[in-house]
CSV table of C-alpha atoms in Angstrom, one decimal:
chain,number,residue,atom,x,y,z
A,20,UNK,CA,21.9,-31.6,59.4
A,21,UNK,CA,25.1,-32.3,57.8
A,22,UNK,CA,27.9,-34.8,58.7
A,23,UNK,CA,31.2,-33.8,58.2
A,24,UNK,CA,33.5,-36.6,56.6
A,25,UNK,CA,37.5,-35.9,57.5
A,26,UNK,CA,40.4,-37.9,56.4
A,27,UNK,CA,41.1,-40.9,58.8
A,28,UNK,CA,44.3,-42.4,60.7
A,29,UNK,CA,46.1,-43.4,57.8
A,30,UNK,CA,49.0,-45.0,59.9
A,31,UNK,CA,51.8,-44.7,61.7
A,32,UNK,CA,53.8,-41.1,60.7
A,33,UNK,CA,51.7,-40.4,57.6
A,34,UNK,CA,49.9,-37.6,58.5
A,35,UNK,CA,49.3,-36.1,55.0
A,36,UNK,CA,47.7,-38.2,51.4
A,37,UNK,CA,46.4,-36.8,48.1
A,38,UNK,CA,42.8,-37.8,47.2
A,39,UNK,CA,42.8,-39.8,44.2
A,40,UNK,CA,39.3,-40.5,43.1
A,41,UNK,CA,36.0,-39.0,44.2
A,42,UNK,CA,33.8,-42.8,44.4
A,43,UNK,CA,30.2,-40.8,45.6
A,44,UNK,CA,29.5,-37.3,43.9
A,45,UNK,CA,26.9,-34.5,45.4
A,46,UNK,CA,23.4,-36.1,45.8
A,47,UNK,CA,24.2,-39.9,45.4
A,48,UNK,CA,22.8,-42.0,48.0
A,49,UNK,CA,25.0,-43.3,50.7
A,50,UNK,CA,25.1,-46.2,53.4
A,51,UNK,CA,27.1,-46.3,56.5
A,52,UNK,CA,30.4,-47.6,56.0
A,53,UNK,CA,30.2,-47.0,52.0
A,54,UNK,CA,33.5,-45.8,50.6
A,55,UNK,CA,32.7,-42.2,49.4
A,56,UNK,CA,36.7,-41.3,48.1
A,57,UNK,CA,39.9,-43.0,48.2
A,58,UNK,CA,43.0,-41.3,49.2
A,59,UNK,CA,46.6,-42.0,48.1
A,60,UNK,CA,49.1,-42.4,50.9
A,61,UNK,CA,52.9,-42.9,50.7
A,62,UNK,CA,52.3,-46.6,50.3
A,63,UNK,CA,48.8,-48.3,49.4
A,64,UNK,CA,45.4,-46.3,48.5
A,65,UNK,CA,43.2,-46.0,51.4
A,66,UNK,CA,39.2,-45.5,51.0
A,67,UNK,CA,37.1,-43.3,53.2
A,68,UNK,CA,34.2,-44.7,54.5
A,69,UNK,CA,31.1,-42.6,55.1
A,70,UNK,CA,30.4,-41.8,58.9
A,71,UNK,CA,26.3,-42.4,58.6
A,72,UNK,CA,23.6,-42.8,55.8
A,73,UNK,CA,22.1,-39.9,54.1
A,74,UNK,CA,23.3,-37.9,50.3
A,75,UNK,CA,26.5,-37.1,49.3
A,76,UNK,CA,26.8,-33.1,49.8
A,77,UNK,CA,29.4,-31.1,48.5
A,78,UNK,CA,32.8,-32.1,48.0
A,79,UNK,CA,35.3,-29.7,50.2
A,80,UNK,CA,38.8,-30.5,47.9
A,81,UNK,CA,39.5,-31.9,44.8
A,82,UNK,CA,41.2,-34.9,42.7
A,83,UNK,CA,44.9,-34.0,42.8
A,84,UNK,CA,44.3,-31.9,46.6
A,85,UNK,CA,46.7,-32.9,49.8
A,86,UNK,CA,45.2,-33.5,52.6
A,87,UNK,CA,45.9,-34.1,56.1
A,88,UNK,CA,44.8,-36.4,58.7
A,89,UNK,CA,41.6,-35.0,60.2
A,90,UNK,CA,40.5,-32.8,58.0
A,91,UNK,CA,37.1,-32.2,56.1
A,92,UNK,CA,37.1,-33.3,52.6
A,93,UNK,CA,33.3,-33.7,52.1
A,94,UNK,CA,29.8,-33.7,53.9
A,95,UNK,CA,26.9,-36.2,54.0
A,96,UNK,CA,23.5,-35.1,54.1
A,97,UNK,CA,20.3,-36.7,55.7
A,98,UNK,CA,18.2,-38.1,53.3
A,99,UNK,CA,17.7,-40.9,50.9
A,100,UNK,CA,19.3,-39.5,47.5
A,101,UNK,CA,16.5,-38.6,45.5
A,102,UNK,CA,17.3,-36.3,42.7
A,103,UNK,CA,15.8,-33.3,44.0
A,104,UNK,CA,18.6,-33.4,46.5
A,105,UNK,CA,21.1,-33.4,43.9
A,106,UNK,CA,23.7,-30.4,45.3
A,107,UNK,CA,25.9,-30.3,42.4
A,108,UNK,CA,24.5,-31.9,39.1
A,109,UNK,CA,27.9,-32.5,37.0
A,110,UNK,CA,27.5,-32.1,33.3
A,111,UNK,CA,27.1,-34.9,31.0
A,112,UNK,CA,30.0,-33.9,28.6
A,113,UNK,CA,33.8,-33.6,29.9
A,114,UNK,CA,35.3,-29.4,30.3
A,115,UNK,CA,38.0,-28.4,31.2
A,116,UNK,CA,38.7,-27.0,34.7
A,117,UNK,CA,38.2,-24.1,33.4
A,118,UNK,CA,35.1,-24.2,31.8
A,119,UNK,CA,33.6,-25.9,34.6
A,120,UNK,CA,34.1,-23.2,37.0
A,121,UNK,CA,32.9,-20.4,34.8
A,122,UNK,CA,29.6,-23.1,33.9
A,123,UNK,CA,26.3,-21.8,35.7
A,124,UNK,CA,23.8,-24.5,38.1
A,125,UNK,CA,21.1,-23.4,35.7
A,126,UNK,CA,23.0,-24.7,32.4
A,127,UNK,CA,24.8,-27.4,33.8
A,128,UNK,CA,21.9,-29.3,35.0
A,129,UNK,CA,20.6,-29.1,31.1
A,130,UNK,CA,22.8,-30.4,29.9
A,131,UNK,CA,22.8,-33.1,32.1
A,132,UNK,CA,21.6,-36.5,31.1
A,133,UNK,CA,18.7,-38.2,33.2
A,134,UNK,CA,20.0,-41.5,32.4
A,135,UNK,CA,23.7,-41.4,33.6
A,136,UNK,CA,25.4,-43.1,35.8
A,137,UNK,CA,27.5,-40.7,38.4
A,138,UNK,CA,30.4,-43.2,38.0
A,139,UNK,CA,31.0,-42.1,35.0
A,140,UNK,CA,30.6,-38.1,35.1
A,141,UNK,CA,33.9,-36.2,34.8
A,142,UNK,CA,34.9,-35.8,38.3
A,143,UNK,CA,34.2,-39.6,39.1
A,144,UNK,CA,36.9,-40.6,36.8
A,145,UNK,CA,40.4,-41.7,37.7
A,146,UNK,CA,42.9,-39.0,36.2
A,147,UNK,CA,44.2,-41.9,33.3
A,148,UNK,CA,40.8,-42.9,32.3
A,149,UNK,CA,39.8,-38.9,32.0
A,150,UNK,CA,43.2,-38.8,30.1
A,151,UNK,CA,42.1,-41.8,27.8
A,152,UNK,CA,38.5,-40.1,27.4
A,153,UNK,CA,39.9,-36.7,26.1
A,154,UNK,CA,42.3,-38.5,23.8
A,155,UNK,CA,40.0,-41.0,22.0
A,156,UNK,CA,37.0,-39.1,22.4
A,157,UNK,CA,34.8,-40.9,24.1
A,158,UNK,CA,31.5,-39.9,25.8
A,159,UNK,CA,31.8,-41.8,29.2
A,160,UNK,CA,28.0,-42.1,29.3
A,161,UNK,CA,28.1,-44.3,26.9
A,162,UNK,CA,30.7,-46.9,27.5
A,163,UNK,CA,30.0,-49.4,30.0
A,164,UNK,CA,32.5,-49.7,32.5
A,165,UNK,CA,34.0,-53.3,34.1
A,166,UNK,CA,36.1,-51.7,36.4
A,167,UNK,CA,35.4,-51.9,40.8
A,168,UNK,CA,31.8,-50.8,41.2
A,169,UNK,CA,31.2,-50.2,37.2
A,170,UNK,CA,34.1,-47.7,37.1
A,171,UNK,CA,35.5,-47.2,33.6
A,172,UNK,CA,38.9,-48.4,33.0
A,173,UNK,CA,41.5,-47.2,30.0
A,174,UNK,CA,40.8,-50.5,28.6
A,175,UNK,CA,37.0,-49.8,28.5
A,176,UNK,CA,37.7,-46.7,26.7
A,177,UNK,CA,39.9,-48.2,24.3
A,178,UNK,CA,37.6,-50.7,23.4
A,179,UNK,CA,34.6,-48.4,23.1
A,180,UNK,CA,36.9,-46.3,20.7
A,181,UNK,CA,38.1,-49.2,18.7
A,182,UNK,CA,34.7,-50.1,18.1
A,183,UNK,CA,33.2,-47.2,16.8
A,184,UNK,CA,34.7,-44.1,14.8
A,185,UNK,CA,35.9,-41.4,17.2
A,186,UNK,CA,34.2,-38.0,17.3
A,187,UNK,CA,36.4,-35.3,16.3
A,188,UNK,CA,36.8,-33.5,20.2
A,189,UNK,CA,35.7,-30.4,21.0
A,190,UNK,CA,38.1,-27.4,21.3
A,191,UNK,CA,37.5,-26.9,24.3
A,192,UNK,CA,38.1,-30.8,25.2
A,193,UNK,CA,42.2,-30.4,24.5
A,194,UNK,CA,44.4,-27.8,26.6
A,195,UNK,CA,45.3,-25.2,24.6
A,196,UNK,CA,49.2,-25.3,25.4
A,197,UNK,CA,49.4,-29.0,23.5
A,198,UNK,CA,46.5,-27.6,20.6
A,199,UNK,CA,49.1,-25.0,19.8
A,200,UNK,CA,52.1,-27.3,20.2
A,201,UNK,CA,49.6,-30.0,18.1
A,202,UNK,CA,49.0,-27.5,15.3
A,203,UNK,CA,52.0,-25.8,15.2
A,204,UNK,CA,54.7,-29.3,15.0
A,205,UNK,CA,51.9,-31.9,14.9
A,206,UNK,CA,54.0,-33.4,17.9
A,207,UNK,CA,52.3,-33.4,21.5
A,208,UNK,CA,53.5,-33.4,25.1
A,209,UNK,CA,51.7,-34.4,28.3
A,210,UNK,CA,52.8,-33.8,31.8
A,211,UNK,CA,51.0,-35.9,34.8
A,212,UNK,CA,51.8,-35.3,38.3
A,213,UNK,CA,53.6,-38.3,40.1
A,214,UNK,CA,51.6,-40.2,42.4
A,215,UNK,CA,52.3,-39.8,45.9
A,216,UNK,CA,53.4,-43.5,46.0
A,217,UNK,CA,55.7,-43.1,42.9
A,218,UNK,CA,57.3,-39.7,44.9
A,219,UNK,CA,57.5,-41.9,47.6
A,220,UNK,CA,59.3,-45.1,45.7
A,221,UNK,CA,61.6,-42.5,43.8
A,222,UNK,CA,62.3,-40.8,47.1
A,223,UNK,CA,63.2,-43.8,48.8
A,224,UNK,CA,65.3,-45.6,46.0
A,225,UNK,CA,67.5,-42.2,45.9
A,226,UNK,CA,68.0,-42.6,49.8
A,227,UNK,CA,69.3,-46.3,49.1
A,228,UNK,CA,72.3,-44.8,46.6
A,229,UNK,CA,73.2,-42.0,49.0
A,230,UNK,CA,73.4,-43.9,52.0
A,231,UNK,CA,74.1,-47.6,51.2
A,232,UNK,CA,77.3,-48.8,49.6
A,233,UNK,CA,75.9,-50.6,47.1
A,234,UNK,CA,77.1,-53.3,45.2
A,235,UNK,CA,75.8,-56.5,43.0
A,236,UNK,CA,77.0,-60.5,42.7
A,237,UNK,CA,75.8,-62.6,40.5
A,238,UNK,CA,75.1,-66.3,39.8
A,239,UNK,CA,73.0,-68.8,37.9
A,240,UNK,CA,70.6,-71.7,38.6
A,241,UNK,CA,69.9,-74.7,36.8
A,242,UNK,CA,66.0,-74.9,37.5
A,243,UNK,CA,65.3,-78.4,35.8
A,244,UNK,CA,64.3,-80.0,39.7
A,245,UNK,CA,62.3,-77.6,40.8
A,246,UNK,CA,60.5,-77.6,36.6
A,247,UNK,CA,60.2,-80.9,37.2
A,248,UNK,CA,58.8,-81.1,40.8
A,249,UNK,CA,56.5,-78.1,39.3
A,250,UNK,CA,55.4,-80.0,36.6
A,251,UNK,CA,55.4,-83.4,38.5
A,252,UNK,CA,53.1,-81.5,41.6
A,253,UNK,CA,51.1,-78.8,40.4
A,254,UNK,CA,48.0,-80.5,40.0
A,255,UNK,CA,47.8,-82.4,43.2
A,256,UNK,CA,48.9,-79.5,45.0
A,257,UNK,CA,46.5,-77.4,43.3
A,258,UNK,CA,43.6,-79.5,44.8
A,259,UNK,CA,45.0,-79.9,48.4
A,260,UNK,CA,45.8,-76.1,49.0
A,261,UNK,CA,44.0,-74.5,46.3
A,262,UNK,CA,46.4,-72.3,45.1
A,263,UNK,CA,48.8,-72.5,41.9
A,264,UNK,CA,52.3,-74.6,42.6
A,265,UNK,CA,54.6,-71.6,41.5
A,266,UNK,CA,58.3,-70.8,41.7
A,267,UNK,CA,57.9,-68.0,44.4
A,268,UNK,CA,57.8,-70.6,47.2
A,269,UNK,CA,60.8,-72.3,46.3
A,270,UNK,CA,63.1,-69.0,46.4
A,271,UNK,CA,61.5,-67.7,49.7
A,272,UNK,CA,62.0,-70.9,51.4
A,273,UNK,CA,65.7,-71.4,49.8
A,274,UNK,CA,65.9,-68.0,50.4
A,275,UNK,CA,65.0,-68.6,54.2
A,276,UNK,CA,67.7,-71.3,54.7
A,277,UNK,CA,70.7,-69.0,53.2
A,278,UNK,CA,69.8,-66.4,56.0
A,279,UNK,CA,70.1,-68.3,58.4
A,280,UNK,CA,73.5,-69.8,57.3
A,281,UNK,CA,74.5,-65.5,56.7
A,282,UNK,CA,72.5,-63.6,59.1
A,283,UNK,CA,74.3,-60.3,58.1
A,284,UNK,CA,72.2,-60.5,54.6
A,285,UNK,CA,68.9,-60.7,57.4
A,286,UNK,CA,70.4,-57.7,59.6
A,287,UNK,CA,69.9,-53.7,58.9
A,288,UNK,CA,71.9,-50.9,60.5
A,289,UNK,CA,70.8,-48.5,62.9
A,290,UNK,CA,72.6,-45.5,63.7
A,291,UNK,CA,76.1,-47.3,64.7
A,292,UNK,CA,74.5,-50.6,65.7
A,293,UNK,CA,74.0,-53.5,63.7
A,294,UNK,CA,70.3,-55.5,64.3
A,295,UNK,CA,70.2,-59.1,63.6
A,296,UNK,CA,67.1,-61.0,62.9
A,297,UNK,CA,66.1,-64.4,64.3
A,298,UNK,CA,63.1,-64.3,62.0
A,299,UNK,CA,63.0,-64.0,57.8
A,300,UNK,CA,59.9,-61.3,57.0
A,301,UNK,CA,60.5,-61.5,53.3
A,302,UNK,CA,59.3,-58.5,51.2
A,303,UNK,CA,58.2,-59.6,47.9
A,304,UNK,CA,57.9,-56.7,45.0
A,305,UNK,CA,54.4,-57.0,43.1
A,306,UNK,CA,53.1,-54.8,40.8
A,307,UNK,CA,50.3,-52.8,41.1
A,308,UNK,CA,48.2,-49.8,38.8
A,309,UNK,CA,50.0,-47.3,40.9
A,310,UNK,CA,53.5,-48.8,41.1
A,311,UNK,CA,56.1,-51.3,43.0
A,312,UNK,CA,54.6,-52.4,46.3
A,313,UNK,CA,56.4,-54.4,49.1
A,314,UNK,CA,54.3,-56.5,50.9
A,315,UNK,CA,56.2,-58.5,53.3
A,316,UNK,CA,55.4,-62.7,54.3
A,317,UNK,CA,55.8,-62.7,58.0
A,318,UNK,CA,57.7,-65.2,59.3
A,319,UNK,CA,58.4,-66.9,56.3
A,320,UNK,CA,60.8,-69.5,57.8
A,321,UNK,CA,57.8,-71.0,59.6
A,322,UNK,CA,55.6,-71.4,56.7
A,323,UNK,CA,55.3,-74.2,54.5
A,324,UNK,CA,55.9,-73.7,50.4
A,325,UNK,CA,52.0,-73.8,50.1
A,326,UNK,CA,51.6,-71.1,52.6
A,327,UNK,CA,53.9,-68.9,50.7
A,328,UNK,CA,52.0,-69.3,47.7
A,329,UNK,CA,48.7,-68.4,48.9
A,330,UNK,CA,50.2,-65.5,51.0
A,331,UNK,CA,52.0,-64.3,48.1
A,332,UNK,CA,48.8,-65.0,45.6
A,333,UNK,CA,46.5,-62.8,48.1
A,334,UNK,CA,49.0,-59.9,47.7
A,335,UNK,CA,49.1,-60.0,43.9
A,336,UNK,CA,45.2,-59.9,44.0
A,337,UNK,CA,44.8,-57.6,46.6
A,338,UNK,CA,47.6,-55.4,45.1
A,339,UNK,CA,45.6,-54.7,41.6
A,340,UNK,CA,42.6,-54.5,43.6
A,341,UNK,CA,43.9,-51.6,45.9
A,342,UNK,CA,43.1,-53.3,48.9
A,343,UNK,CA,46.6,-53.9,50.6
A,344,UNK,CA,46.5,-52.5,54.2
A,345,UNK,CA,49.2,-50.3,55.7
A,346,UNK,CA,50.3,-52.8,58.0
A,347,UNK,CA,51.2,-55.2,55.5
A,348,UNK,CA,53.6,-53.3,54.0
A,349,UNK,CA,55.8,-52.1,56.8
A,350,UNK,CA,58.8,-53.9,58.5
A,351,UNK,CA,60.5,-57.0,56.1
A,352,UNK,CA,64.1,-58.0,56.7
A,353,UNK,CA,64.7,-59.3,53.2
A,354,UNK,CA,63.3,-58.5,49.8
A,355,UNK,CA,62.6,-60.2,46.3
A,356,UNK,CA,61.9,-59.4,43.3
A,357,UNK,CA,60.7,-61.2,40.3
A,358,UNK,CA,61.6,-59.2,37.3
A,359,UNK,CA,61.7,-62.3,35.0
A,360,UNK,CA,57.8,-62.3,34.9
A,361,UNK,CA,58.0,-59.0,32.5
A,362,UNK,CA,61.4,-60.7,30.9
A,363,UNK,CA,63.8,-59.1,32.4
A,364,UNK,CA,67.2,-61.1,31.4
A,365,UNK,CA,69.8,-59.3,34.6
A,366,UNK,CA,69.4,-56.4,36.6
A,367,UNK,CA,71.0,-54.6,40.1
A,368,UNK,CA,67.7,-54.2,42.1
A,369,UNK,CA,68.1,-51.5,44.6
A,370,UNK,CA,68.0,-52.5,48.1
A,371,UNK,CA,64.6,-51.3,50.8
A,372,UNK,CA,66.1,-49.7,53.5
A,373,UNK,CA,66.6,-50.0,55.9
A,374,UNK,CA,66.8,-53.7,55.3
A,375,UNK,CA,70.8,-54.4,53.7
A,376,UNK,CA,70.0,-56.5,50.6
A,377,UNK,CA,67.5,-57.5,47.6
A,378,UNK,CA,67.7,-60.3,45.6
A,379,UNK,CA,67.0,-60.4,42.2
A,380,UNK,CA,64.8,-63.1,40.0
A,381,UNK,CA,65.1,-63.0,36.0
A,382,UNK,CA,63.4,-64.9,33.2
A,383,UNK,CA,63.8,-68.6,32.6
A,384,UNK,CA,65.6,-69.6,29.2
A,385,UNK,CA,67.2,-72.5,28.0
A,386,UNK,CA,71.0,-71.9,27.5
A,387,UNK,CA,74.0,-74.3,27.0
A,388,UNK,CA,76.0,-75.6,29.9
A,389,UNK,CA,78.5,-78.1,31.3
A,390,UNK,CA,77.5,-80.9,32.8
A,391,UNK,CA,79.9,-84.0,33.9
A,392,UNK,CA,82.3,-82.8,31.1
A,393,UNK,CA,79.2,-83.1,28.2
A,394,UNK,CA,77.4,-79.6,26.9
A,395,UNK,CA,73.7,-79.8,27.7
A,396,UNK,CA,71.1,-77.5,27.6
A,397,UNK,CA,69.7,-76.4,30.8
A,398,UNK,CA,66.7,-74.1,31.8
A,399,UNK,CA,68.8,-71.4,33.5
A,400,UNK,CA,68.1,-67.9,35.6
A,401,UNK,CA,70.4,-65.3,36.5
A,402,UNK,CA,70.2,-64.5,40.3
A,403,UNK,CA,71.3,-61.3,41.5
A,404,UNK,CA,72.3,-59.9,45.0
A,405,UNK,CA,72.2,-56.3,45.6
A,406,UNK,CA,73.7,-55.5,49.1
A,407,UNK,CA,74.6,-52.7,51.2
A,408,UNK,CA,78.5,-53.3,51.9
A,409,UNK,CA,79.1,-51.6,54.9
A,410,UNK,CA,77.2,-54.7,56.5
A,411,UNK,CA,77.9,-57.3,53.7
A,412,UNK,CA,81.4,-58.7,52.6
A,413,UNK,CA,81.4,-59.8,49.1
A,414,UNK,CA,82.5,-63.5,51.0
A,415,UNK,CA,78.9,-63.3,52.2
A,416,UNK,CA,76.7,-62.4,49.3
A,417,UNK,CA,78.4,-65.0,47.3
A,418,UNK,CA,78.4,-67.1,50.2
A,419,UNK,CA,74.5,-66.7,50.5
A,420,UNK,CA,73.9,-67.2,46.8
A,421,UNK,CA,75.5,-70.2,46.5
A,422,UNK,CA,73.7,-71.6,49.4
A,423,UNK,CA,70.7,-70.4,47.4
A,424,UNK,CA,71.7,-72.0,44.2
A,425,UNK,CA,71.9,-75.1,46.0
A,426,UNK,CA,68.8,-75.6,47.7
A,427,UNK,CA,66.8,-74.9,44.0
A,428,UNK,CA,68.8,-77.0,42.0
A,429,UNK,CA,68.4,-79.6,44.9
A,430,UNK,CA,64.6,-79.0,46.9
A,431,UNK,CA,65.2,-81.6,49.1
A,432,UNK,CA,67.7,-79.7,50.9
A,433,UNK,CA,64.4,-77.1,51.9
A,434,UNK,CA,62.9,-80.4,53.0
A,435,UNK,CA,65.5,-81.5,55.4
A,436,UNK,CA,67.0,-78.0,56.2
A,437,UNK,CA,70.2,-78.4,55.1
C-alpha cells in the first residue's frame, strides 16, 4: 500500500513553495523521518520528511514545480528498496527534458549503470550543478561528490573537469536555441529562473523604494580599540566561550545602546501608528547559496558580546547549510549588514520593512587622519544609515551614528552603558 507524501505547514501565510531538489528518487530505500525533497519557500529551504519507511515511489511534480501546502508531491511504498522495486530507473547519462520523456522503461534501464549512486542521476542534481555538468562535460557517475549526503557540488564538477580533458558533449546534451546561437556568433546566453527566495528579496527591496522615504548618513570609525581589544582577547575568549572574538559583537551591542538613546531608529510604522520597541531584535544579513538571509538575534540588548558571536556564528553555519528555520527569520526591529566582508568600500543598504532603518558595515582600511592636530594613520570604516524618513529626522540618524561611533572607538562605554 502506498503512502502519500504532501507538502507540510511551511509557516505562517506561505501557503505555496517551489521544490528545489528531489533528495530520494523512485526505488531508494527510505526511513521514517528521512528527508525525501526539499522545497524552496519565500525565505529558507525547507525539507520534507518521509511519513513511514518503505521505497521511494513515483515522484508526482517536478524540480522547478509550485506547490501548495497539502498537496501530494510523491509516494512511499512498503518495502525495503531492493532493486527489483525500482519504479522509475533514471538513466546513467544526462537528456534533456525532452529526450527523457520520449525514452522507453525498456531502454532506459540499459543504459543504466548497476554501480551508480542515485545522488548523482540527473534528476537528483541541484539545477547549478546540472548546469555545471552540461557545460564541462562531466559524467556525474564518476565524480565523487562532497556535498550534504554525497551530493555533487559545482566545485566537484569543476574539479573533476580540471583534472581530466573534457569529453566533447553530446548534441543532444546542449539546448538547441544556444547551439544555434553557439554556432552561429560563437557567443552563448543562458536564462535561469529566479529562485523563489530571490523573487521574494527583489519583491521586497522594491516595496522598501515605493513606500519608504529613503535616505542615507554617513560617518566613520576609528577601529584601533576594538583591533586592539580583538587582538589583545581573542585567544582567551576563544577558550572560555568557544567561538571566534569577531567585530559583529561589538556593532550589535554598540548598536544596542544607540537605540535606546533614539528609539525612533527601533520603531516601524503601521498603518497611521507609530510602534516603539522596548527590546533590540537585531537582524543580521548573511549570505547563503540561495541569497541574503535575515536572521534576527533576539533580544540582543540582554546578551553578552560572546553570546552574539555564537548566535551570529550558528546562523552563518546553519545559513550555508540550509538549515535556518522559519521562525528565525521573522520579526527584527533593526538590521545590519556587513558588506566589508566581500570589500565593499560605501554603500546605501535598503531598509527590511517594515522595520525603519539598516545600517551599513564596510571594509577596514588604513587611511590618514587628524588626531590632536598631528596626521596619523588610522584603521577606518565607513558606517552607513539607511532610514525611512517619514519616522526618522536626519537629527536622529546622525544622532544614532554618532552615539555608535562612540561606543566602538571607546568599548568601555558597552561595558558601563553609557
Amino acid at each position: 500500500m502506498a503512502t502519500e507524501v504532501t507538502v507540510p505547514v511551511l509557516g505562517e501565510s506561505i501557503t505555496e513553495a517551489t521544490l528545489g531538489e528531489w533528495l530520494k528518487q523512485p526505488g531508494d530505500a527510505v526511513a521514517v523521518d528521512e528527508p525525501i525533497a526539499s522545497l524552496e519557500t519565500d525565505k529558507v529551504s525547507v525539507e520534507v520528511p518521509s511519513p513511514v519507511a518503505g521505497v521511494m515511489g513515483q515522484h508526482a511534480v517536478q524540480v522547478g514545480d509550485t506547490v501548495l501546502v497539502g498537496a501530494m508531491i510523491a509516494t512511499i511504498d512498503a518495502g525495503d528498496g531492493a532493486p527489483a522495486a525500482a519504479a522509475a530507473p533514471q538513466p546513467a547519462v544526462l537528456q534533456s527534458p525532452a529526450a527523457e520523456a520520449q525514452a522507453s522503461p525498456a531502454a532506459t534501464a540499459g543504459q543504466q549503470a548497476p554501480a551508480s549512486d542515485p545522488r548523482d542521476t540527473p534528476a537528483a542534481l541541484s539545477p547549478s550543478v546540472r548546469r555545471a555538468v552540461l557545460e564541462h562535460g562531466v559524467d556525474p557517475a564518476t565524480v565523487k561528490g562532497t556535498g550534504k549526503d554525497g551530493r555533487l557540488t559545482k566545485d566537484d564538477v569543476a574539479a573533476a573537469a580540471a583534472s581530466t580533458p573534457a569529453p566533447a558533449p553530446a548534441p543532444a546534451a546542449a539546448p538547441p536555441v544556444s547551439a544555434s546561437v553557439a554556432a552561429s556568433t560563437g557567443r552563448k546566453e543562458e536564462r535561469v529562473r529566479m529562485t523563489r527566495l530571490r523573487q521574494t528579496i527583489a519583491k521586497r527591496l522594491k516595496e522598501a523604494q515605493n513606500t519608504a522615504a529613503l535616505l542615507t548618513t554617513f560617518n566613520d570609525v576609528d577601529m584601533t580599540a576594538v583591533i586592539e581589544a580583538r587582538a589583545k582577547y581573542k585567544d582567551l575568549f576563544e577558550k572560555k566561550h568557544g567561538v571566534r572574538l569577531g567585530f559583529m559583537g561589538f556593532f550589535v551591542k554598540a548598536a544596542c545602546l544607540a537605540l535606546k538613546d533614539i528609539p525612533s531608529v527601533n520603531a516601524s510604522i503601521e498603518g497611521d501608528e507609530i510602534v516603539y520597541h522596548d527590546y533590540a531584535d537585531i537582524s543580521v544579513a548573511v549570505s547563503s547559496p540561495g541569497g541574503l538571509v535575515v536572521p534576527v538575534v533576539r533580544d540582543a540588548d540582554q546578551m553578552s558580546v560572546a553570546q552574539v558571536e555564537k548566535t551570529i556564528g550558528d546562523f552563518g553555519k546553519r545559513a550555508k547549510d540550509g538549515t535556518l528555520k522559519m521562525d528565525e527569520m521573522k520579526g527584527g526591529t533593526f538590521t545590519i549588514s556587513n558588506g566589508g566582508v566581500f570589500g565593499s568600500l560605501m554603500s546605501t543598504p535598503i531598509i527590511n520593512p517594515p522595520q525603519a532603518a539598516v545600517l551599513g558595515l564596510h571594509r577596514i582600511e588604513d587611511r590618514a587622519v587628524v588626531v590632536n592636530g598631528q596626521i596619523v594613520i588610522r584603521p577606518m570604516m565607513y558606517l552607513a544609515l539607511s532610514y525611512d524618513h517619514r519616522l526618522i529626522d536626519g537629527r536622529e540618524a546622525v544622532t544614532f551614528l554618532v552615539a555608535l561611533k562612540n561606543a566602538i572607538e571607546d568599548p568601555t562605554r558597552i561595558l558601563i552603558d553609557l
